[in-house]
Each structure stands twice: as C-alpha cells, then as structure tokens.
Short mmCIF file of C-alpha atoms in Angstrom, two decimals:
data_model
loop_
_atom_site.label_atom_id
_atom_site.label_comp_id
_atom_site.label_asym_id
_atom_site.label_seq_id
_atom_site.Cartn_x
_atom_site.Cartn_y
_atom_site.Cartn_z
CA MET A 1435 -46.22 17.73 -31.83
CA GLN A 1436 -43.06 17.18 -31.37
CA GLU A 1437 -43.04 14.33 -28.18
CA THR A 1438 -40.90 14.78 -25.56
CA THR A 1439 -38.27 12.30 -24.04
CA LEU A 1440 -37.60 12.25 -20.56
CA THR A 1441 -34.28 11.24 -19.59
CA PRO A 1442 -33.74 11.18 -15.55
CA SER A 1443 -31.05 11.91 -13.83
CA ARG A 1444 -27.95 9.41 -12.75
CA SER A 1445 -26.09 11.66 -10.76
CA GLY A 1446 -27.22 12.78 -7.46
CA PHE A 1447 -25.78 13.20 -4.53
CA TRP A 1448 -24.83 9.96 -3.07
CA SER A 1449 -23.22 9.25 -6.46
CA ASP A 1450 -21.46 11.95 -6.35
CA LEU A 1451 -19.58 11.49 -3.39
CA ALA A 1452 -16.70 9.94 -3.47
CA LEU A 1453 -15.76 6.61 -2.24
CA TRP A 1454 -13.87 7.33 1.00
CA LYS A 1455 -17.11 9.61 1.75
CA LYS A 1456 -18.88 6.43 1.27
CA ILE A 1457 -16.71 4.98 3.49
CA LEU A 1458 -16.62 7.44 5.58
CA VAL A 1459 -20.50 7.76 5.80
CA GLY A 1460 -21.31 4.03 5.85
CA MET A 1461 -19.03 4.21 9.06
CA ILE A 1462 -20.38 6.65 10.86
CA LEU A 1463 -23.73 5.49 10.63
CA GLY A 1464 -22.93 2.17 11.37
CA VAL A 1465 -21.60 2.80 14.86
CA ILE A 1466 -24.90 4.76 15.26
CA VAL A 1467 -26.86 2.38 14.00
CA GLY A 1468 -25.29 -0.16 16.00
CA ALA A 1469 -25.40 2.31 18.86
CA VAL A 1470 -29.38 2.09 18.47
CA MET A 1471 -29.52 -1.09 18.50
CA GLY A 1472 -27.31 -3.13 21.08
CA PRO A 1473 -26.22 -6.57 20.45
CA ASP A 1474 -29.02 -7.08 17.70
CA ALA A 1475 -27.03 -5.10 15.72
CA GLU A 1476 -25.65 -8.51 14.63
CA MET A 1477 -28.27 -9.13 12.08
CA LEU A 1478 -26.41 -6.44 10.23
CA LYS A 1479 -22.74 -8.39 10.50
CA PRO A 1480 -24.10 -10.69 6.87
CA ILE A 1481 -23.78 -7.16 4.76
CA GLY A 1482 -20.31 -6.46 6.19
CA THR A 1483 -19.63 -10.98 5.82
CA LEU A 1484 -20.71 -10.06 1.91
CA PHE A 1485 -17.91 -7.22 0.82
CA ILE A 1486 -15.01 -9.04 3.12
CA ASN A 1487 -16.04 -12.43 1.05
CA ALA A 1488 -15.75 -10.09 -2.08
CA ILE A 1489 -12.12 -8.96 -0.88
CA LYS A 1490 -10.87 -12.78 -0.02
CA MET A 1491 -11.56 -13.42 -3.03
CA LEU A 1492 -9.37 -10.73 -4.99
CA ILE A 1493 -6.57 -11.37 -3.29
CA VAL A 1494 -4.84 -14.61 -4.53
CA PRO A 1495 -4.86 -13.55 -8.48
CA LEU A 1496 -5.14 -9.90 -7.57
CA VAL A 1497 -1.41 -10.16 -6.53
CA PHE A 1498 -0.24 -12.76 -8.89
CA CYS A 1499 -1.43 -11.39 -11.72
CA SER A 1500 0.01 -7.65 -10.49
CA LEU A 1501 3.31 -9.56 -9.80
CA VAL A 1502 3.44 -10.68 -12.59
CA VAL A 1503 3.13 -7.37 -14.78
CA GLY A 1504 4.59 -5.30 -12.41
CA VAL A 1505 8.35 -7.66 -12.61
CA THR A 1506 7.73 -8.03 -16.08
CA SER A 1507 6.84 -3.53 -17.19
CA MET A 1508 10.70 -3.01 -15.26
CA GLN A 1509 12.15 -3.48 -19.38
CA ASP A 1510 14.04 -0.22 -20.55
CA THR A 1511 17.12 0.21 -22.34
CA ARG A 1512 21.28 -1.04 -21.32
CA LYS A 1513 21.32 1.16 -18.40
CA MET A 1514 18.06 -0.36 -16.89
CA GLY A 1515 20.09 -3.49 -14.83
CA ARG A 1516 22.20 -1.11 -13.15
CA ILE A 1517 19.86 1.30 -12.67
CA GLY A 1518 17.23 -1.09 -11.71
CA LEU A 1519 18.76 -3.29 -8.78
CA LYS A 1520 19.95 -0.43 -7.64
CA SER A 1521 16.59 1.43 -7.12
CA VAL A 1522 15.01 -1.78 -5.80
CA VAL A 1523 17.48 -2.38 -3.58
CA LEU A 1524 16.73 0.81 -2.38
CA TYR A 1525 12.51 1.01 -2.68
CA LEU A 1526 12.12 -2.74 -0.75
CA GLY A 1527 14.99 -1.87 1.60
CA THR A 1528 13.41 0.88 2.93
CA THR A 1529 10.21 -1.24 2.32
CA ALA A 1530 11.01 -3.40 5.14
CA VAL A 1531 12.32 -0.89 7.18
CA ALA A 1532 9.45 1.58 6.99
CA ILE A 1533 7.03 -1.42 8.38
CA THR A 1534 9.04 -2.38 11.21
CA ILE A 1535 8.45 1.44 12.39
CA GLY A 1536 5.08 1.13 11.77
CA LEU A 1537 4.56 -2.41 14.38
CA GLY A 1538 7.43 -0.47 16.58
CA LEU A 1539 5.31 2.63 17.10
CA ALA A 1540 1.70 -0.05 17.14
CA THR A 1541 4.43 -2.36 19.95
CA ILE A 1542 4.68 0.91 22.17
CA LEU A 1543 1.18 3.00 21.50
CA THR A 1544 -1.03 -0.35 21.49
CA PRO A 1545 -3.71 1.47 20.41
CA GLY A 1546 -5.69 -2.06 20.28
CA ALA A 1547 -5.11 -2.84 23.81
CA GLY A 1548 -8.14 -3.50 26.23
CA LEU A 1549 -10.96 -3.77 23.39
CA ASN A 1550 -11.54 -7.15 23.90
CA MET A 1551 -13.06 -7.77 20.19
CA SER A 1552 -12.02 -11.58 20.76
CA PRO A 1553 -14.57 -13.77 19.26
CA ALA A 1554 -14.58 -17.60 20.27
CA GLU A 1555 -14.67 -18.33 16.72
CA THR A 1556 -11.18 -16.75 16.68
CA ALA A 1557 -9.81 -17.94 19.00
CA ALA A 1558 -8.82 -20.82 16.62
CA VAL A 1559 -6.46 -17.63 15.38
CA ALA A 1560 -3.90 -17.75 17.84
CA LYS A 1561 -2.25 -21.17 17.05
CA GLU A 1562 1.81 -22.57 16.75
CA ALA A 1563 3.63 -19.95 14.73
CA PRO A 1564 6.14 -22.27 13.23
CA THR A 1565 10.21 -21.99 13.43
CA LEU A 1566 12.11 -18.78 10.98
CA VAL A 1567 13.79 -21.92 9.29
CA GLN A 1568 10.62 -23.51 8.06
CA THR A 1569 8.82 -20.24 6.93
CA LEU A 1570 11.86 -19.49 5.11
CA LEU A 1571 11.86 -22.53 3.26
CA ASN A 1572 8.26 -22.82 3.62
CA MET A 1573 8.27 -19.60 0.91
CA ILE A 1574 9.34 -22.16 -2.09
CA PRO A 1575 6.03 -23.80 -2.81
CA LYS A 1576 6.17 -27.39 -3.81
CA ASN A 1577 3.77 -27.22 -6.01
CA PRO A 1578 2.67 -23.85 -7.37
CA ILE A 1579 -1.13 -25.19 -8.19
CA ASN A 1580 -1.59 -25.80 -4.40
CA ALA A 1581 -0.53 -23.07 -3.52
CA LEU A 1582 -2.86 -20.51 -5.51
CA ALA A 1583 -5.87 -22.71 -4.26
CA ALA A 1584 -4.97 -22.75 -0.28
CA GLY A 1585 -4.59 -19.32 -0.40
CA ASN A 1586 -0.39 -19.17 0.60
CA ILE A 1587 0.65 -15.55 0.35
CA LEU A 1588 4.38 -15.76 0.44
CA GLN A 1589 5.15 -18.38 -1.75
CA ILE A 1590 2.85 -17.27 -5.16
CA ILE A 1591 4.51 -14.02 -4.12
CA VAL A 1592 7.32 -15.90 -4.46
CA PHE A 1593 6.18 -18.14 -7.45
CA ALA A 1594 4.82 -14.84 -9.26
CA LEU A 1595 8.54 -13.02 -8.45
CA GLY A 1596 10.36 -15.62 -10.44
CA LEU A 1597 7.95 -16.53 -13.33
CA GLY A 1598 7.68 -12.30 -14.18
CA ILE A 1599 11.63 -12.73 -14.24
CA ALA A 1600 11.85 -15.32 -16.88
CA LEU A 1601 8.90 -14.19 -18.50
CA THR A 1602 11.79 -10.42 -18.49
CA MET A 1603 14.56 -12.80 -19.56
CA CYS A 1604 13.00 -14.80 -22.48
CA GLY A 1605 12.44 -12.03 -24.53
CA GLU A 1606 10.40 -11.63 -27.13
CA LYS A 1607 9.18 -15.66 -26.99
CA ALA A 1608 7.00 -14.65 -23.92
CA GLU A 1609 5.64 -11.43 -24.84
CA PRO A 1610 2.13 -13.40 -25.94
CA ALA A 1611 2.55 -14.28 -22.05
CA ILE A 1612 3.40 -11.08 -21.05
CA LYS A 1613 0.37 -9.91 -22.88
CA VAL A 1614 -2.26 -12.42 -20.93
CA PHE A 1615 -0.96 -11.55 -17.99
CA GLU A 1616 -1.77 -7.79 -18.69
CA SER A 1617 -5.03 -8.34 -19.42
CA LEU A 1618 -5.56 -9.86 -16.65
CA ALA A 1619 -4.35 -7.61 -14.17
CA GLU A 1620 -6.54 -5.19 -15.98
CA GLY A 1621 -9.36 -7.39 -15.85
CA MET A 1622 -9.01 -7.43 -11.70
CA TYR A 1623 -8.23 -4.20 -11.42
CA LYS A 1624 -11.52 -3.26 -12.95
CA LEU A 1625 -12.72 -5.94 -10.28
CA THR A 1626 -11.06 -4.57 -7.89
CA GLU A 1627 -13.56 -0.75 -8.40
CA LEU A 1628 -16.05 -2.87 -8.80
CA VAL A 1629 -15.83 -4.73 -5.11
CA MET A 1630 -14.48 -1.91 -3.86
CA LYS A 1631 -17.89 0.18 -4.19
CA LEU A 1632 -19.18 -2.33 -1.87
CA ALA A 1633 -17.17 -0.62 1.23
CA PRO A 1634 -19.31 1.60 2.04
CA TYR A 1635 -21.89 -0.91 3.12
CA GLY A 1636 -19.70 -3.78 3.88
CA VAL A 1637 -18.39 -1.46 6.58
CA PHE A 1638 -21.49 0.14 7.73
CA GLY A 1639 -22.79 -3.07 8.30
CA LEU A 1640 -19.48 -4.70 9.93
CA MET A 1641 -19.38 -1.50 11.89
CA ALA A 1642 -22.88 -1.57 13.39
CA TRP A 1643 -22.29 -5.08 14.73
CA VAL A 1644 -18.84 -3.89 15.82
CA ALA A 1645 -20.00 -0.63 17.74
CA GLY A 1646 -23.60 -3.17 18.35
CA LYS A 1647 -21.55 -5.11 20.80
CA TYR A 1648 -18.57 -3.62 21.53
CA GLY A 1649 -19.84 -0.37 22.70
CA MET A 1650 -18.79 3.43 21.32
CA ASP A 1651 -15.48 2.44 23.26
CA ILE A 1652 -13.49 1.78 19.59
CA LEU A 1653 -13.33 5.30 18.57
CA LEU A 1654 -10.62 6.45 20.98
CA PRO A 1655 -8.28 3.46 19.64
CA LEU A 1656 -8.67 4.67 16.36
CA ALA A 1657 -7.42 8.42 16.74
CA LYS A 1658 -4.30 6.21 18.70
CA VAL A 1659 -4.29 3.86 15.47
CA ILE A 1660 -4.17 8.52 13.23
CA ALA A 1661 -1.47 9.41 15.64
CA ALA A 1662 0.79 6.58 15.32
CA ALA A 1663 0.63 6.40 11.56
CA TYR A 1664 1.24 9.88 11.21
CA ILE A 1665 4.14 9.94 13.83
CA GLY A 1666 5.26 7.10 11.84
CA CYS A 1667 5.22 9.37 8.38
CA LEU A 1668 7.37 11.55 10.11
CA ILE A 1669 9.70 9.61 11.44
CA HIS A 1670 10.12 7.65 8.48
CA VAL A 1671 10.54 10.81 6.17
CA VAL A 1672 12.03 13.73 9.09
CA VAL A 1673 14.64 10.61 10.21
CA PHE A 1674 15.51 7.44 7.72
CA TYR A 1675 15.37 9.12 4.69
CA SER A 1676 17.23 12.69 5.22
CA GLY A 1677 19.49 9.77 7.43
CA LEU A 1678 19.45 8.67 3.94
CA ILE A 1679 20.06 10.97 1.69
CA SER A 1680 23.31 12.62 4.26
CA THR A 1681 25.28 9.55 4.78
CA VAL A 1682 24.88 7.69 1.62
CA GLY A 1683 24.38 10.54 -0.61
CA ARG A 1684 26.52 13.12 1.61
CA LEU A 1685 23.96 15.73 0.34
CA SER A 1686 21.94 18.49 2.51
CA PRO A 1687 19.30 16.81 4.02
CA VAL A 1688 17.76 20.36 4.50
CA ARG A 1689 17.82 20.58 0.91
CA TYR A 1690 17.04 16.88 0.32
CA LEU A 1691 13.33 18.68 2.76
CA LYS A 1692 12.60 21.78 0.87
CA GLY A 1693 12.88 19.90 -2.29
CA LEU A 1694 9.73 17.35 -1.18
CA VAL A 1695 7.54 20.41 0.06
CA ASN A 1696 5.49 20.57 -3.24
CA PRO A 1697 5.02 16.54 -4.65
CA ALA A 1698 4.61 16.53 -0.51
CA ALA A 1699 1.94 18.28 -0.76
CA VAL A 1700 -0.14 16.55 -3.82
CA ALA A 1701 -0.18 12.92 -2.83
CA PHE A 1702 -1.57 14.27 0.70
CA THR A 1703 -4.16 16.04 -1.21
CA THR A 1704 -4.47 13.44 -4.44
CA THR A 1705 -3.72 10.78 -2.03
CA SER A 1706 -2.47 9.20 -5.55
CA SER A 1707 1.44 8.57 -6.36
CA SER A 1708 1.06 7.51 -10.01
CA GLY A 1709 -1.05 11.33 -10.29
CA THR A 1710 1.83 12.89 -8.20
CA LEU A 1711 3.88 11.95 -10.51
CA PRO A 1712 4.35 15.02 -12.74
CA ALA A 1713 4.77 16.49 -9.86
CA THR A 1714 7.35 14.56 -8.59
CA ILE A 1715 9.45 14.78 -11.93
CA LYS A 1716 9.45 18.40 -12.16
CA ALA A 1717 11.26 18.40 -8.75
CA ALA A 1718 13.27 15.71 -9.26
CA ARG A 1719 14.50 17.47 -12.06
CA GLU A 1720 14.15 21.46 -11.35
CA GLU A 1721 15.04 21.39 -7.09
CA MET A 1722 16.85 18.22 -6.75
CA GLY A 1723 18.75 18.11 -10.22
CA VAL A 1724 17.94 14.69 -10.75
CA SER A 1725 18.38 13.72 -14.61
CA LYS A 1726 16.15 13.44 -17.06
CA GLY A 1727 17.39 9.45 -18.05
CA ILE A 1728 17.42 8.73 -14.01
CA SER A 1729 13.62 10.37 -13.36
CA SER A 1730 11.99 9.28 -15.74
CA PHE A 1731 13.10 5.72 -14.99
CA VAL A 1732 13.58 5.64 -10.98
CA LEU A 1733 9.86 8.06 -10.76
CA PRO A 1734 7.59 5.61 -12.22
CA LEU A 1735 9.25 2.50 -11.20
CA GLY A 1736 8.26 4.26 -7.65
CA ALA A 1737 5.47 5.05 -8.00
CA THR A 1738 4.91 1.38 -8.98
CA ILE A 1739 6.66 -0.08 -6.52
CA ASN A 1740 7.41 1.74 -3.71
CA MET A 1741 4.88 1.56 -0.72
CA ASP A 1742 6.32 2.21 2.05
CA GLY A 1743 4.05 5.09 3.20
CA THR A 1744 1.51 1.94 3.35
CA ALA A 1745 3.86 -0.22 4.71
CA LEU A 1746 4.01 1.31 7.78
CA TYR A 1747 0.12 1.88 7.81
CA GLN A 1748 -0.06 -2.21 7.51
CA GLY A 1749 2.36 -2.30 10.44
CA VAL A 1750 0.89 0.36 12.95
CA CYS A 1751 -2.90 -1.16 11.31
CA ALA A 1752 -2.20 -5.42 11.40
CA LEU A 1753 -1.02 -4.51 14.96
CA PHE A 1754 -3.87 -2.76 16.18
CA ILE A 1755 -6.67 -5.25 14.98
CA ALA A 1756 -4.00 -8.23 16.53
CA GLN A 1757 -4.74 -5.99 20.51
CA ALA A 1758 -8.28 -5.75 19.72
CA PHE A 1759 -9.19 -9.32 19.44
CA GLY A 1760 -7.05 -10.79 21.70
CA ILE A 1761 -4.40 -11.96 19.37
CA ASP A 1762 -0.60 -12.82 20.22
CA LEU A 1763 1.52 -12.18 17.73
CA SER A 1764 5.44 -14.38 17.85
CA MET A 1765 8.76 -12.99 15.93
CA ALA A 1766 7.79 -14.81 12.94
CA ASP A 1767 4.59 -13.63 12.66
CA TYR A 1768 6.15 -9.86 12.77
CA LEU A 1769 9.04 -11.81 9.78
CA LEU A 1770 6.17 -12.59 8.32
CA ILE A 1771 4.57 -9.11 8.26
CA ILE A 1772 7.81 -7.53 6.99
CA MET A 1773 8.47 -10.04 4.22
CA THR A 1774 5.08 -9.92 2.96
CA SER A 1775 4.51 -6.60 2.49
CA THR A 1776 7.48 -5.96 0.90
CA LEU A 1777 7.47 -8.40 -1.67
CA ALA A 1778 3.80 -7.66 -2.56
CA SER A 1779 4.58 -4.10 -2.57
CA ILE A 1780 5.85 -5.09 -6.64
CA GLY A 1781 2.38 -5.34 -7.17
CA THR A 1782 0.38 -4.01 -5.54
CA ALA A 1783 0.88 -0.34 -6.47
CA GLY A 1784 -2.08 1.71 -8.77
CA VAL A 1785 -4.49 0.03 -7.66
CA PRO A 1786 -8.37 1.38 -6.39
CA GLY A 1787 -8.27 0.62 -3.05
CA ALA A 1788 -4.02 -0.61 -2.42
CA GLY A 1789 -4.27 0.06 0.91
CA LEU A 1790 -7.04 -1.96 2.22
CA ILE A 1791 -6.70 -4.88 0.12
CA MET A 1792 -2.62 -4.71 0.90
CA LEU A 1793 -3.68 -4.93 4.26
CA SER A 1794 -6.21 -7.37 3.59
CA LEU A 1795 -3.65 -9.53 2.22
CA VAL A 1796 -1.31 -9.27 5.35
CA LEU A 1797 -4.05 -10.43 7.47
CA THR A 1798 -4.08 -13.74 6.29
CA THR A 1799 -0.70 -13.91 5.46
CA VAL A 1800 -0.56 -14.18 9.42
CA GLY A 1801 -4.59 -15.44 9.95
CA LEU A 1802 -5.93 -12.55 12.55
CA PRO A 1803 -8.93 -11.81 11.41
CA MET A 1804 -11.07 -10.69 8.46
CA GLU A 1805 -13.62 -8.00 9.94
CA GLY A 1806 -10.57 -5.51 10.97
CA LEU A 1807 -10.46 -4.50 7.93
CA ALA A 1808 -14.13 -1.96 8.31
CA ILE A 1809 -12.70 -1.37 11.91
CA VAL A 1810 -9.96 1.04 9.76
CA ALA A 1811 -11.61 1.39 6.68
CA GLY A 1812 -13.92 4.69 8.34
CA ILE A 1813 -10.59 5.99 8.94
CA ASP A 1814 -8.88 5.45 6.18
CA ARG A 1815 -8.71 7.87 3.53
CA ILE A 1816 -7.14 9.93 6.60
CA LEU A 1817 -4.29 7.66 6.67
CA ASP A 1818 -3.94 7.59 2.84
CA MET A 1819 -3.30 11.28 2.73
CA ALA A 1820 -0.01 10.40 5.00
CA ARG A 1821 0.93 6.78 3.47
CA THR A 1822 0.61 8.56 -0.06
CA SER A 1823 2.72 11.61 0.98
CA VAL A 1824 5.33 9.26 2.41
CA ASN A 1825 5.44 7.09 -1.14
CA VAL A 1826 6.71 10.44 -3.06
CA CYS A 1827 9.18 11.04 -0.31
CA GLY A 1828 10.79 7.87 -1.02
CA ASP A 1829 10.55 8.16 -4.43
CA LEU A 1830 12.59 11.42 -4.32
CA MET A 1831 14.51 10.24 -1.87
CA VAL A 1832 15.42 6.84 -4.23
CA SER A 1833 16.03 9.32 -7.18
CA VAL A 1834 18.45 11.24 -5.67
CA LEU A 1835 20.83 8.45 -3.99
CA VAL A 1836 20.95 6.62 -7.45
CA GLY A 1837 21.19 10.09 -9.28
CA LYS A 1838 24.13 10.66 -7.29
CA SER A 1839 25.80 6.68 -7.97
CA GLU A 1840 25.42 7.02 -11.03
CA ASN A 1841 26.94 11.18 -11.91
CA GLU A 1842 24.11 12.45 -12.48
CA LEU A 1843 23.07 14.49 -9.72
CA ASP A 1844 23.40 17.86 -10.49
CA GLU A 1845 24.87 18.92 -7.27
CA ASP A 1846 24.31 23.09 -8.22
CA ILE A 1847 20.85 23.14 -8.87
CA TYR A 1848 20.71 20.25 -5.71
CA ASN A 1849 22.20 22.82 -3.52
CA GLY A 1850 19.87 25.06 -4.97
CA ASN A 1851 22.19 27.31 -7.14
CA GLU A 1852 22.54 28.30 -11.26
CA PRO A 1853 23.63 25.41 -13.05
CA THR A 1854 26.10 25.69 -15.36
CA PRO A 1855 26.78 24.44 -18.63
CA ALA A 1856 28.98 21.84 -18.67
CA LYS A 1857 26.21 20.22 -15.82
CA GLU A 1858 23.17 20.98 -18.05
CA LEU A 1859 20.54 17.81 -17.80
CA ALA A 1860 20.83 15.08 -20.29
#
C-alpha cells in the first residue's frame, strides 16, 4: 500500500494579501482596538516601537550603500558625462522644487494642526536650530566614521556621494570595491524587504496606541494629507513640468501631457517606477520622439534617482507630523528637509517601502518623532500611486528636454506627425 504524505499549504488569505493591504488592515484594526481599549491600548505600543527600531536600524547602512552604488552605476559611453550631468541636474532640481511645493501646501492646509499629539518625551526635540551657515559647514564630516556611528544623515550623504564619485573616477582599480558595495546594497534591500513585512503589525500597535490616547480625531487630518499630496502632484506635473517643456524646451506642453497618459496610468496602478519603465520608454520614443540613445540612458537613470513625487509626499507628511506633535520648524529645518530629500533621492529608488524609508530619514534628520510614520503608513498606498505617477512624468519630461538639447528629439513625432526618413531615430 502506497503511503501518501500530506504537505500543508503555505498559502492563505493573509499571506496572499499585498503588503499595502496588510498595512491598511493593520491600521484599521489598530484604530478599532484603540477606540475600544482607550488609554489601555498603550500596552500595544511596544509592538510598534519594535518596528520603528528596525526601521532606524536600516537607515544608515541602507542610505550609505545605496548612494555609493547609485553614483557608481552612472557609467556609460563617451556621452555619459554631458548627458548624465544634464539629467542629474534636472532630476535633483525638480526634486527640490517638488518638496518645496509639498512643504508649501502643508503650510497652507495645516493638516496636522489641532491634533496636540505632543507627548512629554518629544518636548526635548524642539531644540534651537543651527544657522544656515552652520548647517552648510556641518555637511562635511570631519570624521566619516563618527558620522556613520552618530547617524548624521546629511554628512553620510555627502561622504557617500564623494566616495561614489571617487570610485567612478578610479576606473578598473575600483571595481572590487564597487562590487562589495553592490553586494552590501543588495543585502540591505533584502533586509529592508524583511523588515517591511513587520509593518502591518507595527502599524497596528502604534495606531492602537494613537487612537486610544487621542481618539478618532486622527482620521480627518489623514484626508487632508491625501488632498494636499494629490493637489501638489497635479500642480507639479500640470504647471511645473509643462512650464519647463514650454519655456526651456520650446515645445507644446499639451503634447507632453497627452504623451504621458499611458505610462502615468501604469505607474498609478503598479506604484513602481522600474516596473513602468517599458511603458515609459515606449512613450518617450513613439509618442514624444526621443531617440533610443537618450531614452535608454536618461529613463533608467530617472527610475533610479528621480523621486519628485516621493519628495513632495515627504514635504507634506513631515510638516503634518510636525504640526500633529506641536513642533515648530525653523527655516533651517525646512532647508534641511529639502537638502536631505534631494540628495537622498539618488540612492533610495527601487527599495521596497522606499517612501516610508525616505520619510524616516527626513524625520531623523530634523528630529521629528518616528511614531509619525505609523500615522501615514496606513494611507501610504494611496499616496504611493500619486507619487509614482509624478516620478514617471518627471522622467519623461527630462528625457524630452535632454533629447531636445542634444538634437536627438524628432519634433515631427513629438507634434503628432509622421517622421520624415531623414529624422528616423537612432
């Protein structure tokens, strides 16, 4: 008689759910449990604290390795220097504008005002801010090891960028070191993926504590956060991107907006700039007339370092958390947020949970409570759809402007006409 072995199925309702759905479930359950338990829900806070500590553990090695790899990967043929410089300047410049828009909208709409969530332990956070000159001087670490140990994010970013550039300039001699950083970065990406699996439980614990301590008044401000982020994304694409296409590129902004519809829709549903890359390249070549050479370099680079939508989201969420915890930010803090988000955008794309990781980095830099992560984590998927679409729209905008400046943009295709044989794309 043949013996049969039963193997238990590893799949189930919970394991089959996407991470964002699990986080949303954790947030909803946390709010319900917190509302029922009231102040007693504070006993669940350690679950969330464990998740926050795990996030903090990731920040320094993840940012450092990712930035070094991000810079060293920007190697290409003889055109790389000129095209790469144009692309990087545009990507970082638009990222700085995006987070400024986010900060401006959060200042106007004040989504976190009146929540009064400031616990006693956060009172020490509101310390006197350094001057702008002091902030600029402090960007250069006297001792990089101390900066890494102390978690000084801005100094770590500057050192990582410098090291990455130096390794790139060293050529073949630096290849072993580059491979080490690539391996470490992959390890950190995997560790980040593992930590993010704890997110639903961490969000549950922190939201139960928040709802138990502060009641249901937390829900309306979250709607304001979503509104501020979506309004900011529309302004950034329709006004800023289209304005650059019109003024810098001397091209029709309407054609640009029509051409980005398909890749933007893919980005909105997949929430992945890298996953949208085939649709983005197709639109750049077939709808906007960008050459294969430009689109093949600029668009993958943008999927790696262009984080305009994420930066805008950070501006809104950072100010929301500051308002919710009753912490006043100075002009130097605003500049720190802009500089940190802009520079960090080079190395954080493509990481699972990149939005929350980058937000935790900003909160750490300015000294805002990390507990604020749990408040916005439940709506992160809704925000992620908008910010990923903006990232992709920015990639297309930069590819068009760089293509135009290099005379590798077929304006017949861009304007919706049939390309002439003399202008067939390389």
